Amino acid sequence: QVQLVESGGGLVQAGGSLRLSCTASGSLVNINSVGWYRQGTENQRDLVAHITTAGETKYVDSVRGRFTMSRDSTKNTVYLQMNSLKPEDTGVYFCRMEILVVSHLQPYVYWGQGTQVTVSS
């Protein structure tokens, strides 16, 4: 089994910063691609940032230049550094990992439990 644990959310004023973390543990062999998703009031999860196994990152236009995604393979952890936060960044942030698990030939998708980010104006 694999578990994902997120941390780092909170309440911050506009212009402030937060760093989210997502750590995988359990019987995993390798973490492939990872995405950070934001769920707003519509209960729809929208991709915000993505990182490949090779470390290549992509961002949606609304966060490009303000958010930075990174990964530390030695810790099975990915990060989302969020700077210059805006009220519209408010939501529950979920990490999604494609993980190759011990004794399986294909990767499976796992989701973190979500962490609330609230940006006040």
Short mmCIF file of N, CA, C and O in Angstrom, two decimals:
data_model
loop_
_atom_site.label_atom_id
_atom_site.label_comp_id
_atom_site.label_asym_id
_atom_site.label_seq_id
_atom_site.Cartn_x
_atom_site.Cartn_y
_atom_site.Cartn_z
N GLN A 1 0.82 -1.19 0.00
CA GLN A 1 0.00 0.00 0.00
C GLN A 1 0.86 1.25 0.00
O GLN A 1 1.98 1.25 0.49
N VAL A 2 0.30 2.29 -0.57
CA VAL A 2 0.99 3.58 -0.64
C VAL A 2 0.09 4.64 -0.02
O VAL A 2 -1.12 4.64 -0.24
N GLN A 3 0.68 5.53 0.73
CA GLN A 3 -0.06 6.65 1.30
C GLN A 3 0.62 7.95 0.91
O GLN A 3 1.85 8.02 0.85
N LEU A 4 -0.20 8.96 0.67
CA LEU A 4 0.29 10.30 0.40
C LEU A 4 -0.16 11.20 1.54
O LEU A 4 -1.33 11.17 1.93
N VAL A 5 0.75 12.00 2.04
CA VAL A 5 0.43 12.94 3.10
C VAL A 5 0.84 14.34 2.67
O VAL A 5 2.01 14.56 2.31
N GLU A 6 -0.13 15.23 2.71
CA GLU A 6 0.12 16.61 2.33
C GLU A 6 0.23 17.49 3.57
O GLU A 6 -0.37 17.19 4.61
N SER A 7 0.94 18.59 3.41
CA SER A 7 1.03 19.56 4.50
C SER A 7 1.38 20.91 3.90
O SER A 7 1.76 21.01 2.72
N GLY A 8 1.24 21.96 4.72
CA GLY A 8 1.70 23.27 4.32
C GLY A 8 0.62 24.29 4.01
O GLY A 8 0.93 25.45 3.78
N GLY A 9 -0.63 23.87 3.99
CA GLY A 9 -1.68 24.83 3.72
C GLY A 9 -1.90 25.77 4.90
O GLY A 9 -1.31 25.61 5.95
N GLY A 10 -2.78 26.76 4.68
CA GLY A 10 -3.08 27.68 5.76
C GLY A 10 -3.75 28.93 5.25
O GLY A 10 -4.20 28.98 4.10
N LEU A 11 -3.83 29.90 6.14
CA LEU A 11 -4.44 31.19 5.84
C LEU A 11 -3.33 32.22 5.68
O LEU A 11 -2.45 32.34 6.55
N VAL A 12 -3.37 32.97 4.59
CA VAL A 12 -2.34 33.96 4.33
C VAL A 12 -2.97 35.17 3.66
O VAL A 12 -4.00 35.05 2.98
N GLN A 13 -2.38 36.31 3.86
CA GLN A 13 -2.86 37.51 3.20
C GLN A 13 -2.39 37.55 1.76
O GLN A 13 -1.37 36.94 1.41
N ALA A 14 -3.11 38.26 0.94
CA ALA A 14 -2.72 38.43 -0.45
C ALA A 14 -1.30 38.98 -0.52
O ALA A 14 -0.93 39.88 0.25
N GLY A 15 -0.52 38.40 -1.43
CA GLY A 15 0.89 38.78 -1.54
C GLY A 15 1.82 37.89 -0.75
O GLY A 15 3.04 37.96 -0.94
N GLY A 16 1.26 37.08 0.11
CA GLY A 16 2.06 36.19 0.93
C GLY A 16 2.47 34.92 0.22
O GLY A 16 2.19 34.73 -0.98
N SER A 17 3.13 34.04 0.96
CA SER A 17 3.66 32.80 0.38
C SER A 17 3.31 31.60 1.26
O SER A 17 3.16 31.72 2.48
N LEU A 18 3.20 30.46 0.62
CA LEU A 18 3.05 29.18 1.29
C LEU A 18 3.83 28.14 0.51
O LEU A 18 4.00 28.28 -0.71
N ARG A 19 4.26 27.09 1.20
CA ARG A 19 4.88 25.97 0.51
C ARG A 19 4.14 24.69 0.91
O ARG A 19 4.10 24.33 2.09
N LEU A 20 3.60 24.04 -0.09
CA LEU A 20 2.92 22.77 0.12
C LEU A 20 3.89 21.62 -0.09
O LEU A 20 4.78 21.69 -0.94
N SER A 21 3.69 20.56 0.67
CA SER A 21 4.49 19.34 0.52
C SER A 21 3.56 18.14 0.36
O SER A 21 2.46 18.12 0.92
N CYS A 22 4.03 17.18 -0.37
CA CYS A 22 3.29 15.92 -0.53
C CYS A 22 4.31 14.79 -0.51
O CYS A 22 5.19 14.74 -1.37
N THR A 23 4.19 13.92 0.48
CA THR A 23 5.16 12.84 0.67
C THR A 23 4.49 11.48 0.54
O THR A 23 3.43 11.25 1.13
N ALA A 24 5.11 10.63 -0.26
CA ALA A 24 4.60 9.27 -0.45
C ALA A 24 5.38 8.30 0.42
O ALA A 24 6.60 8.44 0.59
N SER A 25 4.68 7.31 0.94
CA SER A 25 5.33 6.27 1.73
C SER A 25 4.64 4.94 1.46
O SER A 25 3.51 4.89 0.99
N GLY A 26 5.37 3.86 1.76
CA GLY A 26 4.80 2.53 1.55
C GLY A 26 5.62 1.73 0.56
O GLY A 26 6.81 2.00 0.36
N SER A 27 4.98 0.78 -0.09
CA SER A 27 5.67 -0.16 -0.98
C SER A 27 5.78 0.40 -2.40
O SER A 27 5.25 -0.16 -3.35
N LEU A 28 6.49 1.47 -2.53
CA LEU A 28 6.63 2.09 -3.84
C LEU A 28 8.02 1.88 -4.39
O LEU A 28 9.00 1.80 -3.64
N VAL A 29 8.09 1.77 -5.70
CA VAL A 29 9.36 1.60 -6.40
C VAL A 29 9.84 2.94 -6.96
O VAL A 29 11.00 3.30 -6.82
N ASN A 30 8.92 3.66 -7.58
CA ASN A 30 9.29 4.90 -8.22
C ASN A 30 8.07 5.79 -8.37
O ASN A 30 6.97 5.31 -8.59
N ILE A 31 8.27 7.09 -8.23
CA ILE A 31 7.22 8.07 -8.48
C ILE A 31 7.42 8.64 -9.86
O ILE A 31 8.47 9.19 -10.17
N ASN A 32 6.42 8.47 -10.70
CA ASN A 32 6.51 9.02 -12.05
C ASN A 32 6.06 10.47 -12.02
O ASN A 32 6.57 11.27 -11.26
N SER A 33 5.09 10.81 -12.82
CA SER A 33 4.66 12.21 -12.88
C SER A 33 3.80 12.57 -11.67
O SER A 33 3.17 11.70 -11.05
N VAL A 34 3.81 13.86 -11.35
CA VAL A 34 3.05 14.35 -10.21
C VAL A 34 2.34 15.64 -10.61
O VAL A 34 2.92 16.48 -11.32
N GLY A 35 1.14 15.79 -10.13
CA GLY A 35 0.40 17.02 -10.38
C GLY A 35 -0.16 17.60 -9.09
O GLY A 35 -0.47 16.87 -8.15
N TRP A 36 -0.25 18.93 -9.07
CA TRP A 36 -0.97 19.62 -7.99
C TRP A 36 -2.27 20.14 -8.59
O TRP A 36 -2.25 20.77 -9.65
N TYR A 37 -3.37 19.87 -7.89
CA TYR A 37 -4.69 20.27 -8.35
C TYR A 37 -5.34 21.18 -7.30
O TYR A 37 -5.12 21.01 -6.10
N ARG A 38 -6.15 22.10 -7.78
CA ARG A 38 -6.89 22.98 -6.89
C ARG A 38 -8.38 22.71 -7.06
O ARG A 38 -8.88 22.67 -8.20
N GLN A 39 -9.05 22.54 -5.93
CA GLN A 39 -10.50 22.35 -5.93
C GLN A 39 -11.13 23.58 -5.29
O GLN A 39 -10.90 23.85 -4.12
N GLY A 40 -11.93 24.27 -6.10
CA GLY A 40 -12.60 25.46 -5.60
C GLY A 40 -14.01 25.17 -5.14
O GLY A 40 -14.36 24.03 -4.82
N THR A 41 -14.84 26.19 -5.14
CA THR A 41 -16.20 26.04 -4.64
C THR A 41 -17.06 25.17 -5.55
O THR A 41 -18.09 24.65 -5.12
N GLU A 42 -16.64 25.00 -6.78
CA GLU A 42 -17.41 24.17 -7.73
C GLU A 42 -17.14 22.68 -7.55
O GLU A 42 -17.72 21.86 -8.26
N ASN A 43 -16.22 22.35 -6.60
CA ASN A 43 -15.87 20.95 -6.37
C ASN A 43 -15.23 20.27 -7.57
O ASN A 43 -15.28 19.05 -7.68
N GLN A 44 -14.67 21.05 -8.45
CA GLN A 44 -13.95 20.51 -9.59
C GLN A 44 -12.46 20.68 -9.34
O GLN A 44 -12.01 21.76 -8.92
N ARG A 45 -11.69 19.65 -9.59
CA ARG A 45 -10.25 19.70 -9.39
C ARG A 45 -9.58 20.10 -10.70
O ARG A 45 -9.66 19.37 -11.69
N ASP A 46 -8.90 21.22 -10.67
CA ASP A 46 -8.22 21.73 -11.85
C ASP A 46 -6.71 21.62 -11.66
O ASP A 46 -6.19 21.98 -10.61
N LEU A 47 -6.03 21.16 -12.70
CA LEU A 47 -4.59 21.04 -12.63
C LEU A 47 -3.95 22.43 -12.56
O LEU A 47 -4.28 23.31 -13.35
N VAL A 48 -3.04 22.58 -11.63
CA VAL A 48 -2.35 23.85 -11.44
C VAL A 48 -0.91 23.75 -11.91
O VAL A 48 -0.38 24.66 -12.55
N ALA A 49 -0.26 22.65 -11.54
CA ALA A 49 1.16 22.47 -11.89
C ALA A 49 1.44 20.98 -12.05
O ALA A 49 0.76 20.14 -11.45
N HIS A 50 2.46 20.68 -12.85
CA HIS A 50 2.77 19.29 -13.16
C HIS A 50 4.28 19.15 -13.29
O HIS A 50 4.95 20.06 -13.78
N ILE A 51 4.80 18.00 -12.84
CA ILE A 51 6.23 17.74 -12.98
C ILE A 51 6.41 16.32 -13.47
O ILE A 51 5.74 15.39 -13.00
N THR A 52 7.31 16.14 -14.42
CA THR A 52 7.56 14.81 -14.97
C THR A 52 8.64 14.10 -14.15
O THR A 52 9.25 14.69 -13.25
N THR A 53 8.88 12.86 -14.50
CA THR A 53 9.92 12.08 -13.83
C THR A 53 11.28 12.75 -13.99
O THR A 53 12.11 12.73 -13.08
N ALA A 54 11.47 13.38 -15.14
CA ALA A 54 12.74 14.05 -15.43
C ALA A 54 12.85 15.42 -14.79
O ALA A 54 13.89 16.07 -14.91
N GLY A 55 11.78 15.87 -14.15
CA GLY A 55 11.83 17.16 -13.48
C GLY A 55 11.34 18.33 -14.30
O GLY A 55 11.47 19.48 -13.89
N GLU A 56 10.75 18.04 -15.47
CA GLU A 56 10.21 19.12 -16.30
C GLU A 56 8.88 19.58 -15.73
O GLU A 56 8.04 18.75 -15.38
N THR A 57 8.69 20.87 -15.65
CA THR A 57 7.48 21.41 -15.03
C THR A 57 6.64 22.19 -16.03
O THR A 57 7.16 22.76 -17.00
N LYS A 58 5.33 22.19 -15.76
CA LYS A 58 4.39 22.99 -16.52
C LYS A 58 3.40 23.60 -15.54
O LYS A 58 3.07 22.99 -14.52
N TYR A 59 2.91 24.79 -15.90
CA TYR A 59 1.99 25.52 -15.03
C TYR A 59 0.84 26.09 -15.85
O TYR A 59 1.00 26.43 -17.02
N VAL A 60 -0.29 26.24 -15.19
CA VAL A 60 -1.37 26.95 -15.85
C VAL A 60 -1.01 28.43 -15.87
O VAL A 60 -0.21 28.91 -15.06
N ASP A 61 -1.60 29.15 -16.81
CA ASP A 61 -1.23 30.56 -17.00
C ASP A 61 -1.43 31.39 -15.73
O ASP A 61 -0.64 32.29 -15.45
N SER A 62 -2.47 31.08 -14.98
CA SER A 62 -2.81 31.91 -13.82
C SER A 62 -1.77 31.86 -12.70
O SER A 62 -1.75 32.74 -11.85
N VAL A 63 -0.91 30.84 -12.70
CA VAL A 63 0.08 30.73 -11.61
C VAL A 63 1.51 30.79 -12.12
O VAL A 63 2.45 30.87 -11.32
N ARG A 64 1.67 30.77 -13.43
CA ARG A 64 3.04 30.77 -13.98
C ARG A 64 3.78 32.04 -13.55
O ARG A 64 3.24 33.15 -13.62
N GLY A 65 4.99 31.85 -13.08
CA GLY A 65 5.78 32.98 -12.58
C GLY A 65 5.61 33.22 -11.09
O GLY A 65 6.40 33.95 -10.48
N ARG A 66 4.57 32.63 -10.50
CA ARG A 66 4.34 32.79 -9.05
C ARG A 66 4.52 31.48 -8.30
O ARG A 66 4.96 31.48 -7.15
N PHE A 67 4.18 30.37 -8.92
CA PHE A 67 4.28 29.06 -8.29
C PHE A 67 5.47 28.31 -8.89
O PHE A 67 5.75 28.41 -10.08
N THR A 68 6.13 27.53 -8.04
CA THR A 68 7.23 26.69 -8.49
C THR A 68 7.08 25.30 -7.89
O THR A 68 6.96 25.14 -6.68
N MET A 69 7.07 24.32 -8.78
CA MET A 69 6.95 22.94 -8.33
C MET A 69 8.30 22.26 -8.42
O MET A 69 9.06 22.48 -9.37
N SER A 70 8.62 21.44 -7.42
CA SER A 70 9.89 20.73 -7.41
C SER A 70 9.70 19.37 -6.75
O SER A 70 8.65 19.10 -6.16
N ARG A 71 10.70 18.54 -6.88
CA ARG A 71 10.62 17.22 -6.28
C ARG A 71 11.95 16.82 -5.69
O ARG A 71 13.01 17.21 -6.19
N ASP A 72 11.89 16.06 -4.60
CA ASP A 72 13.08 15.50 -3.97
C ASP A 72 12.88 13.99 -3.96
O ASP A 72 12.17 13.45 -3.11
N SER A 73 13.50 13.33 -4.91
CA SER A 73 13.30 11.89 -5.06
C SER A 73 13.84 11.12 -3.87
O SER A 73 13.35 10.02 -3.56
N THR A 74 14.83 11.65 -3.19
CA THR A 74 15.40 10.94 -2.04
C THR A 74 14.41 10.90 -0.87
O THR A 74 14.52 10.04 0.00
N LYS A 75 13.46 11.83 -0.88
CA LYS A 75 12.47 11.89 0.20
C LYS A 75 11.08 11.51 -0.28
O LYS A 75 10.12 11.60 0.50
N ASN A 76 10.96 11.12 -1.55
CA ASN A 76 9.64 10.81 -2.13
C ASN A 76 8.65 11.95 -1.91
O ASN A 76 7.49 11.73 -1.57
N THR A 77 9.14 13.15 -2.09
CA THR A 77 8.35 14.34 -1.76
C THR A 77 8.35 15.32 -2.93
O THR A 77 9.37 15.48 -3.61
N VAL A 78 7.21 15.94 -3.13
CA VAL A 78 7.11 17.03 -4.09
C VAL A 78 6.64 18.27 -3.34
O VAL A 78 5.98 18.16 -2.30
N TYR A 79 7.01 19.42 -3.88
CA TYR A 79 6.70 20.68 -3.25
C TYR A 79 6.00 21.61 -4.24
O TYR A 79 6.19 21.50 -5.45
N LEU A 80 5.22 22.51 -3.70
CA LEU A 80 4.65 23.59 -4.50
C LEU A 80 4.88 24.88 -3.72
O LEU A 80 4.22 25.13 -2.71
N GLN A 81 5.84 25.65 -4.19
CA GLN A 81 6.12 26.95 -3.59
C GLN A 81 5.20 27.97 -4.23
O GLN A 81 5.23 28.14 -5.45
N MET A 82 4.39 28.61 -3.41
CA MET A 82 3.40 29.56 -3.92
C MET A 82 3.73 30.95 -3.39
O MET A 82 3.68 31.18 -2.17
N ASN A 83 4.07 31.83 -4.29
CA ASN A 83 4.41 33.21 -3.93
C ASN A 83 3.40 34.17 -4.52
O ASN A 83 2.63 33.81 -5.43
N SER A 84 3.40 35.39 -4.00
CA SER A 84 2.49 36.43 -4.50
C SER A 84 1.07 35.91 -4.59
O SER A 84 0.39 36.08 -5.61
N LEU A 85 0.62 35.29 -3.53
CA LEU A 85 -0.69 34.65 -3.54
C LEU A 85 -1.81 35.67 -3.70
O LEU A 85 -1.73 36.80 -3.22
N LYS A 86 -2.86 35.21 -4.38
CA LYS A 86 -4.02 36.04 -4.66
C LYS A 86 -5.26 35.35 -4.08
O LYS A 86 -5.27 34.11 -3.92
N PRO A 87 -6.32 36.11 -3.80
CA PRO A 87 -7.55 35.48 -3.29
C PRO A 87 -8.08 34.38 -4.20
O PRO A 87 -8.64 33.39 -3.71
N GLU A 88 -7.89 34.52 -5.48
CA GLU A 88 -8.39 33.49 -6.41
C GLU A 88 -7.58 32.20 -6.36
O GLU A 88 -7.97 31.20 -6.97
N ASP A 89 -6.48 32.20 -5.63
CA ASP A 89 -5.73 30.95 -5.43
C ASP A 89 -6.35 30.09 -4.32
O ASP A 89 -5.92 28.95 -4.10
N THR A 90 -7.34 30.62 -3.64
CA THR A 90 -7.98 29.90 -2.55
C THR A 90 -8.61 28.61 -3.02
O THR A 90 -9.24 28.56 -4.08
N GLY A 91 -8.45 27.56 -2.22
CA GLY A 91 -9.04 26.28 -2.53
C GLY A 91 -8.36 25.17 -1.75
O GLY A 91 -7.44 25.42 -0.97
N VAL A 92 -8.81 23.97 -1.99
CA VAL A 92 -8.16 22.79 -1.43
C VAL A 92 -7.21 22.24 -2.48
O VAL A 92 -7.62 21.97 -3.61
N TYR A 93 -5.97 22.09 -2.09
CA TYR A 93 -4.94 21.62 -3.02
C TYR A 93 -4.66 20.15 -2.78
O TYR A 93 -4.42 19.71 -1.65
N PHE A 94 -4.69 19.39 -3.88
CA PHE A 94 -4.45 17.96 -3.84
C PHE A 94 -3.23 17.63 -4.69
O PHE A 94 -3.06 18.18 -5.78
N CYS A 95 -2.42 16.71 -4.21
CA CYS A 95 -1.37 16.17 -5.06
C CYS A 95 -1.84 14.83 -5.63
O CYS A 95 -2.57 14.09 -4.98
N ARG A 96 -1.44 14.58 -6.83
CA ARG A 96 -1.77 13.34 -7.54
C ARG A 96 -0.47 12.75 -8.06
O ARG A 96 0.25 13.40 -8.82
N MET A 97 -0.18 11.53 -7.67
CA MET A 97 1.07 10.88 -8.08
C MET A 97 0.78 9.61 -8.86
O MET A 97 -0.11 8.83 -8.49
N GLU A 98 1.55 9.39 -9.89
CA GLU A 98 1.57 8.11 -10.57
C GLU A 98 2.77 7.34 -10.01
O GLU A 98 3.91 7.76 -10.18
N ILE A 99 2.47 6.23 -9.35
CA ILE A 99 3.50 5.52 -8.60
C ILE A 99 3.59 4.07 -9.05
O ILE A 99 2.57 3.37 -9.16
N LEU A 100 4.81 3.65 -9.31
CA LEU A 100 5.06 2.24 -9.58
C LEU A 100 5.23 1.53 -8.24
O LEU A 100 6.10 1.89 -7.44
N VAL A 101 4.39 0.55 -8.03
CA VAL A 101 4.32 -0.14 -6.74
C VAL A 101 5.02 -1.49 -6.84
O VAL A 101 5.02 -2.12 -7.91
N VAL A 102 5.59 -1.93 -5.74
CA VAL A 102 6.27 -3.22 -5.68
C VAL A 102 5.34 -4.33 -6.16
O VAL A 102 4.16 -4.35 -5.80
N SER A 103 5.86 -5.21 -6.98
CA SER A 103 5.17 -6.40 -7.50
C SER A 103 4.09 -6.06 -8.52
O SER A 103 3.25 -6.92 -8.83
N HIS A 104 4.09 -4.87 -9.05
CA HIS A 104 3.15 -4.50 -10.11
C HIS A 104 3.93 -3.99 -11.32
O HIS A 104 4.98 -3.39 -11.18
N LEU A 105 3.37 -4.23 -12.49
CA LEU A 105 4.07 -3.87 -13.73
C LEU A 105 3.68 -2.50 -14.25
O LEU A 105 4.34 -1.98 -15.15
N GLN A 106 2.62 -1.92 -13.73
CA GLN A 106 2.19 -0.62 -14.22
C GLN A 106 1.98 0.32 -13.04
O GLN A 106 1.70 -0.11 -11.93
N PRO A 107 2.12 1.61 -13.28
CA PRO A 107 1.92 2.56 -12.17
C PRO A 107 0.44 2.75 -11.84
O PRO A 107 -0.43 2.54 -12.69
N TYR A 108 0.18 3.12 -10.61
CA TYR A 108 -1.16 3.44 -10.16
C TYR A 108 -1.22 4.91 -9.75
O TYR A 108 -0.21 5.51 -9.39
N VAL A 109 -2.44 5.45 -9.75
CA VAL A 109 -2.65 6.84 -9.38
C VAL A 109 -3.08 6.91 -7.92
O VAL A 109 -3.99 6.18 -7.49
N TYR A 110 -2.43 7.79 -7.19
CA TYR A 110 -2.77 8.03 -5.79
C TYR A 110 -3.00 9.53 -5.59
O TYR A 110 -2.32 10.36 -6.21
N TRP A 111 -3.92 9.84 -4.67
CA TRP A 111 -4.23 11.22 -4.33
C TRP A 111 -3.92 11.48 -2.86
O TRP A 111 -4.13 10.62 -2.01
N GLY A 112 -3.45 12.69 -2.60
CA GLY A 112 -3.30 13.12 -1.22
C GLY A 112 -4.65 13.47 -0.63
O GLY A 112 -5.67 13.50 -1.32
N GLN A 113 -4.65 13.77 0.66
CA GLN A 113 -5.91 14.03 1.36
C GLN A 113 -6.40 15.46 1.16
O GLN A 113 -7.53 15.78 1.50
N GLY A 114 -5.56 16.30 0.59
CA GLY A 114 -5.94 17.69 0.37
C GLY A 114 -5.51 18.58 1.52
O GLY A 114 -5.53 18.17 2.68
N THR A 115 -5.14 19.81 1.17
CA THR A 115 -4.77 20.79 2.19
C THR A 115 -5.38 22.14 1.80
O THR A 115 -5.32 22.54 0.63
N GLN A 116 -5.99 22.79 2.76
CA GLN A 116 -6.72 24.03 2.49
C GLN A 116 -5.77 25.22 2.41
O GLN A 116 -4.93 25.42 3.30
N VAL A 117 -5.93 25.99 1.35
CA VAL A 117 -5.21 27.25 1.19
C VAL A 117 -6.24 28.36 1.10
O VAL A 117 -7.13 28.31 0.24
N THR A 118 -6.14 29.33 1.98
CA THR A 118 -7.06 30.46 1.97
C THR A 118 -6.26 31.75 1.91
O THR A 118 -5.39 31.97 2.75
N VAL A 119 -6.55 32.54 0.90
CA VAL A 119 -5.84 33.81 0.71
C VAL A 119 -6.85 34.94 0.92
O VAL A 119 -7.84 35.04 0.19
N SER A 120 -6.60 35.77 1.91
CA SER A 120 -7.50 36.87 2.21
C SER A 120 -7.03 38.14 1.49
O SER A 120 -5.84 38.35 1.27
N SER A 121 -8.00 38.95 1.15
CA SER A 121 -7.68 40.19 0.41
C SER A 121 -7.37 41.33 1.36
O SER A 121 -7.55 41.24 2.55
#
